Amino acid sequence: MAQPTICPKFEKAISLLSQRWTALVVYQLLLGTQRFSEIQSAIGISGKVLSDRLKDLERQEIVKREVIPDTPVIIEYSLTEKGRSMEPILRTIENWSQDWFQSESEV
Amino acid sequence: MAQPTICPKFEKAISLLSQRWTALVVYQLLLGTQRFSEIQSAIGISGKVLSDRLKDLERQEIVKREVIPDTPVIIEYSLTEKGRSMEPILRTIENWSQDWFQSESEV
DNA sequence: TCACTAGATTACTTTATGTAACTAAGTTTA
DNA sequence: TAAACTTAGTTACATAAAGTAATCTAGTGA
């Protein structure tokens, strides 16, 4: 399936962003470097899926994983330049959501 | 799960956009009104999933379904104002994809 | 030694997506 | 008049992705 009517670069970007949790993980890391459990509790993702996503995002050079040899060892996740370059996407979605969605209390 | 650390409006927008095919359907409809089979062959989505997505998008008032009483009947899909308001999101993703993804031939 | 923590991984269940065949209503063809 | 074709779907079934909970591995600390 998938006729090549649509630009392949755009399709790659869309398939990345339409993977559940990807956008939220990046959004969360825009706040700064964070540890596994911080991301997990901030966005409410399961450990398994967060682990999968972080590996994907690392492979795509969007997220950087750093092992800090503290005691016990600390593992920090942060955005690469490519990751930070996604900020306008998230901000545009954020603005749109404010303009067009109602909050629970208004429904 | 899903602690409410993140703005619920933003979360709604993200969960809409992270549904597979949603963004591509909207992107396709930015080109103008189209029929079921046109969307289907343009983006290479299965009839079942396209049918599901169009119903979702109609329910969210992003897509408008119109029955044209021609012979045989024609069913046209187009974007509502809310749907068209998603254009900046898609354009931002498009720009980002051009800057940060390589095409197959460059890999 | 036992219990605790962070960062995962594994086994299993549920949900989403994909494939292919089928349907309904009308149309053209033979 | 039936056979075949078209559009816009739907249904049944198969596969893939995501969720849940238990487990693992170092490295503490008591």
PDB file of C-alpha atoms (C1' of nucleotides) in Angstrom:
ATOM      1  CA  MET A   1       0.000   0.000   0.000  1.00  0.00           C
ATOM      2  CA  ALA A   2       1.062   3.678   0.496  1.00  0.00           C
ATOM      3  CA  GLN A   3       1.317   5.196  -2.980  1.00  0.00           C
ATOM      4  CA  PRO A   4       4.126   7.744  -3.172  1.00  0.00           C
ATOM      5  CA  THR A   5       1.833  10.677  -3.860  1.00  0.00           C
ATOM      6  CA  ILE A   6       3.038  12.350  -0.686  1.00  0.00           C
ATOM      7  CA  CYS A   7       6.576  13.620  -0.050  1.00  0.00           C
ATOM      8  CA  PRO A   8       8.557  10.873   1.681  1.00  0.00           C
ATOM      9  CA  LYS A   9      10.232  13.277   4.122  1.00  0.00           C
ATOM     10  CA  PHE A  10       6.886  14.610   5.188  1.00  0.00           C
ATOM     11  CA  GLU A  11       5.577  11.088   5.516  1.00  0.00           C
ATOM     12  CA  LYS A  12       8.483  10.152   7.772  1.00  0.00           C
ATOM     13  CA  ALA A  13       7.823  13.146   9.980  1.00  0.00           C
ATOM     14  CA  ILE A  14       4.132  12.326  10.142  1.00  0.00           C
ATOM     15  CA  SER A  15       4.725   8.702  10.974  1.00  0.00           C
ATOM     16  CA  LEU A  16       7.067   9.763  13.770  1.00  0.00           C
ATOM     17  CA  LEU A  17       4.569  12.225  15.189  1.00  0.00           C
ATOM     18  CA  SER A  18       1.615   9.926  14.835  1.00  0.00           C
ATOM     19  CA  GLN A  19       3.234   7.373  17.034  1.00  0.00           C
ATOM     20  CA  ARG A  20       1.517   7.560  20.354  1.00  0.00           C
ATOM     21  CA  TRP A  21       3.506   9.386  23.072  1.00  0.00           C
ATOM     22  CA  THR A  22       6.293  10.645  20.810  1.00  0.00           C
ATOM     23  CA  ALA A  23       5.085  14.232  20.770  1.00  0.00           C
ATOM     24  CA  LEU A  24       4.433  14.263  24.496  1.00  0.00           C
ATOM     25  CA  VAL A  25       7.895  12.908  25.296  1.00  0.00           C
ATOM     26  CA  VAL A  26       9.515  15.609  23.163  1.00  0.00           C
ATOM     27  CA  TYR A  27       7.213  18.250  24.659  1.00  0.00           C
ATOM     28  CA  GLN A  28       8.214  17.154  28.129  1.00  0.00           C
ATOM     29  CA  LEU A  29      11.923  17.267  27.284  1.00  0.00           C
ATOM     30  CA  LEU A  30      11.516  20.823  26.001  1.00  0.00           C
ATOM     31  CA  LEU A  31      11.323  21.679  29.702  1.00  0.00           C
ATOM     32  CA  GLY A  32      14.876  20.414  30.071  1.00  0.00           C
ATOM     33  CA  THR A  33      16.905  17.311  30.793  1.00  0.00           C
ATOM     34  CA  GLN A  34      14.967  14.674  32.650  1.00  0.00           C
ATOM     35  CA  ARG A  35      15.306  11.212  34.057  1.00  0.00           C
ATOM     36  CA  PHE A  36      13.297   8.187  33.008  1.00  0.00           C
ATOM     37  CA  SER A  37      10.994   8.234  35.997  1.00  0.00           C
ATOM     38  CA  GLU A  38      10.378  11.976  35.742  1.00  0.00           C
ATOM     39  CA  ILE A  39       9.158  11.670  32.173  1.00  0.00           C
ATOM     40  CA  GLN A  40       7.143   8.630  33.134  1.00  0.00           C
ATOM     41  CA  SER A  41       5.254  10.328  35.941  1.00  0.00           C
ATOM     42  CA  ALA A  42       4.875  13.636  34.100  1.00  0.00           C
ATOM     43  CA  ILE A  43       3.081  12.241  31.097  1.00  0.00           C
ATOM     44  CA  GLY A  44       1.684   9.011  32.526  1.00  0.00           C
ATOM     45  CA  ILE A  45       3.253   6.577  30.113  1.00  0.00           C
ATOM     46  CA  SER A  46       4.062   2.969  30.964  1.00  0.00           C
ATOM     47  CA  GLY A  47       7.681   1.987  31.464  1.00  0.00           C
ATOM     48  CA  LYS A  48       7.622  -0.376  28.556  1.00  0.00           C
ATOM     49  CA  VAL A  49       6.373   2.122  26.035  1.00  0.00           C
ATOM     50  CA  LEU A  50       8.587   4.931  27.358  1.00  0.00           C
ATOM     51  CA  SER A  51      11.566   2.655  27.003  1.00  0.00           C
ATOM     52  CA  ASP A  52      10.542   1.837  23.414  1.00  0.00           C
ATOM     53  CA  ARG A  53       9.964   5.490  22.543  1.00  0.00           C
ATOM     54  CA  LEU A  54      13.228   6.694  24.008  1.00  0.00           C
ATOM     55  CA  LYS A  55      15.092   4.089  21.991  1.00  0.00           C
ATOM     56  CA  ASP A  56      13.266   5.128  18.818  1.00  0.00           C
ATOM     57  CA  LEU A  57      13.946   8.785  19.500  1.00  0.00           C
ATOM     58  CA  GLU A  58      17.584   8.077  20.252  1.00  0.00           C
ATOM     59  CA  ARG A  59      17.908   6.150  17.020  1.00  0.00           C
ATOM     60  CA  GLN A  60      16.408   9.105  15.182  1.00  0.00           C
ATOM     61  CA  GLU A  61      18.792  11.472  16.952  1.00  0.00           C
ATOM     62  CA  ILE A  62      16.025  13.441  18.562  1.00  0.00           C
ATOM     63  CA  VAL A  63      16.863  12.425  22.112  1.00  0.00           C
ATOM     64  CA  LYS A  64      20.262  12.025  23.748  1.00  0.00           C
ATOM     65  CA  ARG A  65      20.782   9.508  26.556  1.00  0.00           C
ATOM     66  CA  GLU A  66      23.546  10.208  29.032  1.00  0.00           C
ATOM     67  CA  VAL A  67      24.812   7.967  31.773  1.00  0.00           C
ATOM     68  CA  ILE A  68      26.062   9.988  34.715  1.00  0.00           C
ATOM     69  CA  PRO A  69      28.409   7.830  36.830  1.00  0.00           C
ATOM     70  CA  ASP A  70      26.987   8.955  40.111  1.00  0.00           C
ATOM     71  CA  THR A  71      26.231   6.466  42.789  1.00  0.00           C
ATOM     72  CA  PRO A  72      23.837   4.950  41.942  1.00  0.00           C
ATOM     73  CA  VAL A  73      24.180   5.718  38.261  1.00  0.00           C
ATOM     74  CA  ILE A  74      21.877   8.435  36.875  1.00  0.00           C
ATOM     75  CA  ILE A  75      20.492   8.297  33.378  1.00  0.00           C
ATOM     76  CA  GLU A  76      19.507  11.592  31.829  1.00  0.00           C
ATOM     77  CA  TYR A  77      17.520  12.228  28.706  1.00  0.00           C
ATOM     78  CA  SER A  78      17.632  15.468  26.778  1.00  0.00           C
ATOM     79  CA  LEU A  79      16.858  16.779  23.318  1.00  0.00           C
ATOM     80  CA  THR A  80      19.440  17.028  20.578  1.00  0.00           C
ATOM     81  CA  GLU A  81      19.444  19.953  18.175  1.00  0.00           C
ATOM     82  CA  LYS A  82      17.052  18.009  15.954  1.00  0.00           C
ATOM     83  CA  GLY A  83      14.823  17.417  18.959  1.00  0.00           C
ATOM     84  CA  ARG A  84      14.817  21.097  19.915  1.00  0.00           C
ATOM     85  CA  SER A  85      13.999  21.942  16.315  1.00  0.00           C
ATOM     86  CA  MET A  86      10.626  20.295  16.871  1.00  0.00           C
ATOM     87  CA  GLU A  87       9.611  23.017  19.305  1.00  0.00           C
ATOM     88  CA  PRO A  88       7.735  25.082  16.675  1.00  0.00           C
ATOM     89  CA  ILE A  89       5.644  22.030  15.827  1.00  0.00           C
ATOM     90  CA  LEU A  90       4.650  21.503  19.422  1.00  0.00           C
ATOM     91  CA  ARG A  91       4.003  25.220  19.946  1.00  0.00           C
ATOM     92  CA  THR A  92       1.785  25.362  16.872  1.00  0.00           C
ATOM     93  CA  ILE A  93      -0.211  22.391  18.130  1.00  0.00           C
ATOM     94  CA  GLU A  94      -0.377  24.025  21.554  1.00  0.00           C
ATOM     95  CA  ASN A  95      -1.750  27.267  20.129  1.00  0.00           C
ATOM     96  CA  TRP A  96      -4.244  25.458  17.965  1.00  0.00           C
ATOM     97  CA  SER A  97      -5.462  23.395  20.887  1.00  0.00           C
ATOM     98  CA  GLN A  98      -6.047  26.550  22.944  1.00  0.00           C
ATOM     99  CA  ASP A  99      -8.073  28.117  20.160  1.00  0.00           C
ATOM    100  CA  TRP A 100     -10.177  25.143  19.170  1.00  0.00           C
ATOM    101  CA  PHE A 101     -10.669  22.807  22.084  1.00  0.00           C
ATOM    102  CA  GLN A 102     -12.813  23.362  25.062  1.00  0.00           C
ATOM    103  CA  SER A 103     -11.605  22.366  28.479  1.00  0.00           C
ATOM    104  CA  GLU A 104     -13.640  19.759  30.381  1.00  0.00           C
ATOM    105  CA  SER A 105     -15.279  22.420  32.551  1.00  0.00           C
ATOM    106  CA  GLU A 106     -16.626  24.304  29.528  1.00  0.00           C
ATOM    107  CA  VAL A 107     -18.265  21.204  28.013  1.00  0.00           C
TER     108      VAL A 107
ATOM    109  CA  MET B   1      -2.866   6.458  34.174  1.00  0.00           C
ATOM    110  CA  ALA B   2      -2.273   9.892  32.592  1.00  0.00           C
ATOM    111  CA  GLN B   3      -1.633  12.330  35.412  1.00  0.00           C
ATOM    112  CA  PRO B   4      -3.052  15.761  34.645  1.00  0.00           C
ATOM    113  CA  THR B   5       0.325  17.482  34.572  1.00  0.00           C
ATOM    114  CA  ILE B   6      -0.250  18.433  30.966  1.00  0.00           C
ATOM    115  CA  CYS B   7      -2.927  20.834  29.690  1.00  0.00           C
ATOM    116  CA  PRO B   8      -6.008  18.806  28.776  1.00  0.00           C
ATOM    117  CA  LYS B   9      -6.659  20.822  25.599  1.00  0.00           C
ATOM    118  CA  PHE B  10      -3.154  20.172  24.402  1.00  0.00           C
ATOM    119  CA  GLU B  11      -3.504  16.526  25.286  1.00  0.00           C
ATOM    120  CA  LYS B  12      -6.693  16.274  23.232  1.00  0.00           C
ATOM    121  CA  ALA B  13      -4.974  17.839  20.248  1.00  0.00           C
ATOM    122  CA  ILE B  14      -2.013  15.511  20.612  1.00  0.00           C
ATOM    123  CA  SER B  15      -4.162  12.435  20.918  1.00  0.00           C
ATOM    124  CA  LEU B  16      -6.020  13.455  17.776  1.00  0.00           C
ATOM    125  CA  LEU B  17      -2.828  14.021  15.845  1.00  0.00           C
ATOM    126  CA  SER B  18      -1.149  10.918  17.109  1.00  0.00           C
ATOM    127  CA  GLN B  19      -3.864   8.756  15.690  1.00  0.00           C
ATOM    128  CA  ARG B  20      -2.465   7.120  12.612  1.00  0.00           C
ATOM    129  CA  TRP B  21      -3.672   8.711   9.330  1.00  0.00           C
ATOM    130  CA  THR B  22      -5.459  11.680  10.891  1.00  0.00           C
ATOM    131  CA  ALA B  23      -2.842  14.216   9.889  1.00  0.00           C
ATOM    132  CA  LEU B  24      -2.517  12.802   6.393  1.00  0.00           C
ATOM    133  CA  VAL B  25      -6.277  12.897   5.821  1.00  0.00           C
ATOM    134  CA  VAL B  26      -6.425  16.533   6.888  1.00  0.00           C
ATOM    135  CA  TYR B  27      -3.339  17.327   4.817  1.00  0.00           C
ATOM    136  CA  GLN B  28      -4.963  15.744   1.799  1.00  0.00           C
ATOM    137  CA  LEU B  29      -8.173  17.699   2.314  1.00  0.00           C
ATOM    138  CA  LEU B  30      -6.193  20.948   2.444  1.00  0.00           C
ATOM    139  CA  LEU B  31      -5.954  20.432  -1.306  1.00  0.00           C
ATOM    140  CA  GLY B  32      -9.718  20.773  -1.508  1.00  0.00           C
ATOM    141  CA  THR B  33     -12.919  18.795  -1.372  1.00  0.00           C
ATOM    142  CA  GLN B  34     -12.451  15.145  -2.175  1.00  0.00           C
ATOM    143  CA  ARG B  35     -14.349  11.924  -2.448  1.00  0.00           C
ATOM    144  CA  PHE B  36     -13.769   8.817  -0.381  1.00  0.00           C
ATOM    145  CA  SER B  37     -11.921   6.950  -3.087  1.00  0.00           C
ATOM    146  CA  GLU B  38      -9.714   9.934  -3.947  1.00  0.00           C
ATOM    147  CA  ILE B  39      -8.479  10.246  -0.385  1.00  0.00           C
ATOM    148  CA  GLN B  40      -8.052   6.517  -0.229  1.00  0.00           C
ATOM    149  CA  SER B  41      -5.834   6.255  -3.279  1.00  0.00           C
ATOM    150  CA  ALA B  42      -3.933   9.476  -2.539  1.00  0.00           C
ATOM    151  CA  ILE B  43      -2.666   8.445   0.867  1.00  0.00           C
ATOM    152  CA  GLY B  44      -2.917   4.655   0.585  1.00  0.00           C
ATOM    153  CA  ILE B  45      -5.197   4.019   3.546  1.00  0.00           C
ATOM    154  CA  SER B  46      -7.533   1.049   3.804  1.00  0.00           C
ATOM    155  CA  GLY B  47     -11.262   1.639   3.372  1.00  0.00           C
ATOM    156  CA  LYS B  48     -11.992   0.501   6.881  1.00  0.00           C
ATOM    157  CA  VAL B  49      -9.585   2.841   8.591  1.00  0.00           C
ATOM    158  CA  LEU B  50     -10.473   5.769   6.320  1.00  0.00           C
ATOM    159  CA  SER B  51     -14.101   5.237   7.157  1.00  0.00           C
ATOM    160  CA  ASP B  52     -13.264   5.224  10.889  1.00  0.00           C
ATOM    161  CA  ARG B  53     -11.087   8.333  10.608  1.00  0.00           C
ATOM    162  CA  LEU B  54     -13.631  10.319   8.625  1.00  0.00           C
ATOM    163  CA  LYS B  55     -16.271   9.509  11.222  1.00  0.00           C
ATOM    164  CA  ASP B  56     -13.958  10.617  14.023  1.00  0.00           C
ATOM    165  CA  LEU B  57     -13.053  13.799  12.192  1.00  0.00           C
ATOM    166  CA  GLU B  58     -16.680  14.525  11.451  1.00  0.00           C
ATOM    167  CA  ARG B  59     -17.547  14.033  15.106  1.00  0.00           C
ATOM    168  CA  GLN B  60     -14.796  16.489  16.021  1.00  0.00           C
ATOM    169  CA  GLU B  61     -16.063  18.961  13.443  1.00  0.00           C
ATOM    170  CA  ILE B  62     -12.846  18.938  11.481  1.00  0.00           C
ATOM    171  CA  VAL B  63     -14.323  17.339   8.393  1.00  0.00           C
ATOM    172  CA  LYS B  64     -17.683  17.947   6.723  1.00  0.00           C
ATOM    173  CA  ARG B  65     -19.440  15.160   4.811  1.00  0.00           C
ATOM    174  CA  GLU B  66     -21.804  16.197   2.068  1.00  0.00           C
ATOM    175  CA  VAL B  67     -24.132  14.001   0.076  1.00  0.00           C
ATOM    176  CA  ILE B  68     -24.596  15.367  -3.432  1.00  0.00           C
ATOM    177  CA  PRO B  69     -27.792  13.926  -4.921  1.00  0.00           C
ATOM    178  CA  ASP B  70     -26.279  13.289  -8.309  1.00  0.00           C
ATOM    179  CA  THR B  71     -26.860  10.018 -10.017  1.00  0.00           C
ATOM    180  CA  PRO B  72     -25.312   7.972  -8.591  1.00  0.00           C
ATOM    181  CA  VAL B  73     -25.018   9.860  -5.360  1.00  0.00           C
ATOM    182  CA  ILE B  74     -21.672  11.562  -4.707  1.00  0.00           C
ATOM    183  CA  ILE B  75     -20.226  11.922  -1.254  1.00  0.00           C
ATOM    184  CA  GLU B  76     -17.811  14.750  -0.742  1.00  0.00           C
ATOM    185  CA  TYR B  77     -15.511  15.400   2.149  1.00  0.00           C
ATOM    186  CA  SER B  78     -14.063  18.796   2.957  1.00  0.00           C
ATOM    187  CA  LEU B  79     -12.535  20.642   5.886  1.00  0.00           C
ATOM    188  CA  THR B  80     -14.544  22.820   8.223  1.00  0.00           C
ATOM    189  CA  GLU B  81     -13.111  26.049   9.567  1.00  0.00           C
ATOM    190  CA  LYS B  82     -11.626  24.070  12.453  1.00  0.00           C
ATOM    191  CA  GLY B  83     -10.101  21.688   9.944  1.00  0.00           C
ATOM    192  CA  ARG B  84      -8.594  24.488   7.888  1.00  0.00           C
ATOM    193  CA  SER B  85      -7.219  25.997  11.079  1.00  0.00           C
ATOM    194  CA  MET B  86      -4.935  22.967  11.297  1.00  0.00           C
ATOM    195  CA  GLU B  87      -3.041  24.079   8.225  1.00  0.00           C
ATOM    196  CA  PRO B  88      -0.266  25.843  10.201  1.00  0.00           C
ATOM    197  CA  ILE B  89       0.368  22.621  12.105  1.00  0.00           C
ATOM    198  CA  LEU B  90       0.773  20.626   8.930  1.00  0.00           C
ATOM    199  CA  ARG B  91       2.933  23.334   7.329  1.00  0.00           C
ATOM    200  CA  THR B  92       5.203  23.467  10.363  1.00  0.00           C
ATOM    201  CA  ILE B  93       5.630  19.704  10.234  1.00  0.00           C
ATOM    202  CA  GLU B  94       6.248  19.950   6.500  1.00  0.00           C
ATOM    203  CA  ASN B  95       8.979  22.556   6.952  1.00  0.00           C
ATOM    204  CA  TRP B  96      10.605  20.628   9.742  1.00  0.00           C
ATOM    205  CA  SER B  97      10.600  17.456   7.682  1.00  0.00           C
ATOM    206  CA  GLN B  98      12.348  19.223   4.812  1.00  0.00           C
ATOM    207  CA  ASP B  99      15.048  20.562   7.112  1.00  0.00           C
ATOM    208  CA  TRP B 100      15.730  17.431   9.113  1.00  0.00           C
ATOM    209  CA  PHE B 101      14.948  14.338   7.110  1.00  0.00           C
ATOM    210  CA  GLN B 102      16.931  12.948   4.261  1.00  0.00           C
ATOM    211  CA  SER B 103      15.178  11.559   1.240  1.00  0.00           C
ATOM    212  CA  GLU B 104      15.749   7.879   0.399  1.00  0.00           C
ATOM    213  CA  SER B 105      18.238   8.749  -2.347  1.00  0.00           C
ATOM    214  CA  GLU B 106      20.481  10.678   0.040  1.00  0.00           C
ATOM    215  CA  VAL B 107      20.703   7.791   2.542  1.00  0.00           C
TER     216      VAL B 107
ATOM    217  C1'  DT C   1      21.535 -10.915  54.435  1.00  0.00           C
ATOM    218  C1'  DC C   2      17.279  -8.327  53.435  1.00  0.00           C
ATOM    219  C1'  DA C   3      15.006  -4.563  51.617  1.00  0.00           C
ATOM    220  C1'  DC C   4      15.034  -0.485  48.511  1.00  0.00           C
ATOM    221  C1'  DT C   5      15.654   2.289  44.229  1.00  0.00           C
ATOM    222  C1'  DA C   6      16.082   3.379  39.148  1.00  0.00           C
ATOM    223  C1'  DG C   7      15.886   1.875  34.780  1.00  0.00           C
ATOM    224  C1'  DA C   8      14.541  -1.185  32.345  1.00  0.00           C
ATOM    225  C1'  DT C   9      12.654  -6.090  30.295  1.00  0.00           C
ATOM    226  C1'  DT C  10       9.400 -10.014  29.911  1.00  0.00           C
ATOM    227  C1'  DA C  11       4.958 -12.346  29.637  1.00  0.00           C
ATOM    228  C1'  DC C  12       0.470 -11.664  28.925  1.00  0.00           C
ATOM    229  C1'  DT C  13      -3.938  -8.933  27.681  1.00  0.00           C
ATOM    230  C1'  DT C  14      -6.397  -5.468  25.232  1.00  0.00           C
ATOM    231  C1'  DT C  15      -6.856  -2.269  21.545  1.00  0.00           C
ATOM    232  C1'  DA C  16      -5.746  -0.540  16.983  1.00  0.00           C
ATOM    233  C1'  DT C  17      -4.756  -1.331  12.376  1.00  0.00           C
ATOM    234  C1'  DG C  18      -4.507  -4.019   8.112  1.00  0.00           C
ATOM    235  C1'  DT C  19      -6.420  -7.318   4.507  1.00  0.00           C
ATOM    236  C1'  DA C  20      -9.736  -9.161   1.876  1.00  0.00           C
ATOM    237  C1'  DA C  21     -14.223 -10.382   0.910  1.00  0.00           C
ATOM    238  C1'  DC C  22     -18.826  -8.705   0.848  1.00  0.00           C
ATOM    239  C1'  DT C  23     -22.953  -5.419   0.490  1.00  0.00           C
ATOM    240  C1'  DA C  24     -26.342  -1.828  -1.241  1.00  0.00           C
ATOM    241  C1'  DA C  25     -27.926   1.142  -4.629  1.00  0.00           C
ATOM    242  C1'  DG C  26     -27.727   2.526  -8.850  1.00  0.00           C
ATOM    243  C1'  DT C  27     -25.761   1.999 -14.099  1.00  0.00           C
ATOM    244  C1'  DT C  28     -24.204   0.282 -18.025  1.00  0.00           C
ATOM    245  C1'  DT C  29     -23.578  -3.740 -21.130  1.00  0.00           C
ATOM    246  C1'  DA C  30     -25.017  -7.834 -23.711  1.00  0.00           C
TER     247       DA C  30
ATOM    248  C1'  DT D   1     -33.638  -9.013 -17.984  1.00  0.00           C
ATOM    249  C1'  DA D   2     -29.751 -10.635 -16.016  1.00  0.00           C
ATOM    250  C1'  DA D   3     -24.572  -9.972 -15.586  1.00  0.00           C
ATOM    251  C1'  DA D   4     -21.129  -7.059 -14.497  1.00  0.00           C
ATOM    252  C1'  DC D   5     -19.463  -2.579 -12.783  1.00  0.00           C
ATOM    253  C1'  DT D   6     -19.025   1.469  -9.562  1.00  0.00           C
ATOM    254  C1'  DT D   7     -18.871   4.021  -5.078  1.00  0.00           C
ATOM    255  C1'  DA D   8     -18.944   4.127  -0.389  1.00  0.00           C
ATOM    256  C1'  DG D   9     -18.804   1.758   2.677  1.00  0.00           C
ATOM    257  C1'  DT D  10     -19.138  -2.808   6.366  1.00  0.00           C
ATOM    258  C1'  DT D  11     -17.843  -7.343   8.255  1.00  0.00           C
ATOM    259  C1'  DA D  12     -14.836 -11.065   9.667  1.00  0.00           C
ATOM    260  C1'  DC D  13     -10.594 -12.319  10.598  1.00  0.00           C
ATOM    261  C1'  DA D  14      -5.238 -11.637  11.244  1.00  0.00           C
ATOM    262  C1'  DT D  15      -1.401  -9.009  12.801  1.00  0.00           C
ATOM    263  C1'  DA D  16       0.816  -5.263  15.202  1.00  0.00           C
ATOM    264  C1'  DA D  17       1.031  -1.839  18.825  1.00  0.00           C
ATOM    265  C1'  DA D  18       0.131  -0.447  23.521  1.00  0.00           C
ATOM    266  C1'  DG D  19      -1.157  -1.327  28.367  1.00  0.00           C
ATOM    267  C1'  DT D  20      -0.494  -3.933  32.915  1.00  0.00           C
ATOM    268  C1'  DA D  21       1.917  -6.253  36.177  1.00  0.00           C
ATOM    269  C1'  DA D  22       5.570  -8.989  37.624  1.00  0.00           C
ATOM    270  C1'  DT D  23      10.450  -9.602  37.305  1.00  0.00           C
ATOM    271  C1'  DC D  24      15.472  -8.359  36.718  1.00  0.00           C
ATOM    272  C1'  DT D  25      19.953  -6.045  37.603  1.00  0.00           C
ATOM    273  C1'  DA D  26      23.114  -3.042  39.832  1.00  0.00           C
ATOM    274  C1'  DG D  27      24.119  -0.554  43.423  1.00  0.00           C
ATOM    275  C1'  DT D  28      22.931   1.100  47.896  1.00  0.00           C
ATOM    276  C1'  DG D  29      21.746   1.229  53.091  1.00  0.00           C
ATOM    277  C1'  DA D  30      20.212  -1.011  57.533  1.00  0.00           C
TER     278       DA D  30
END
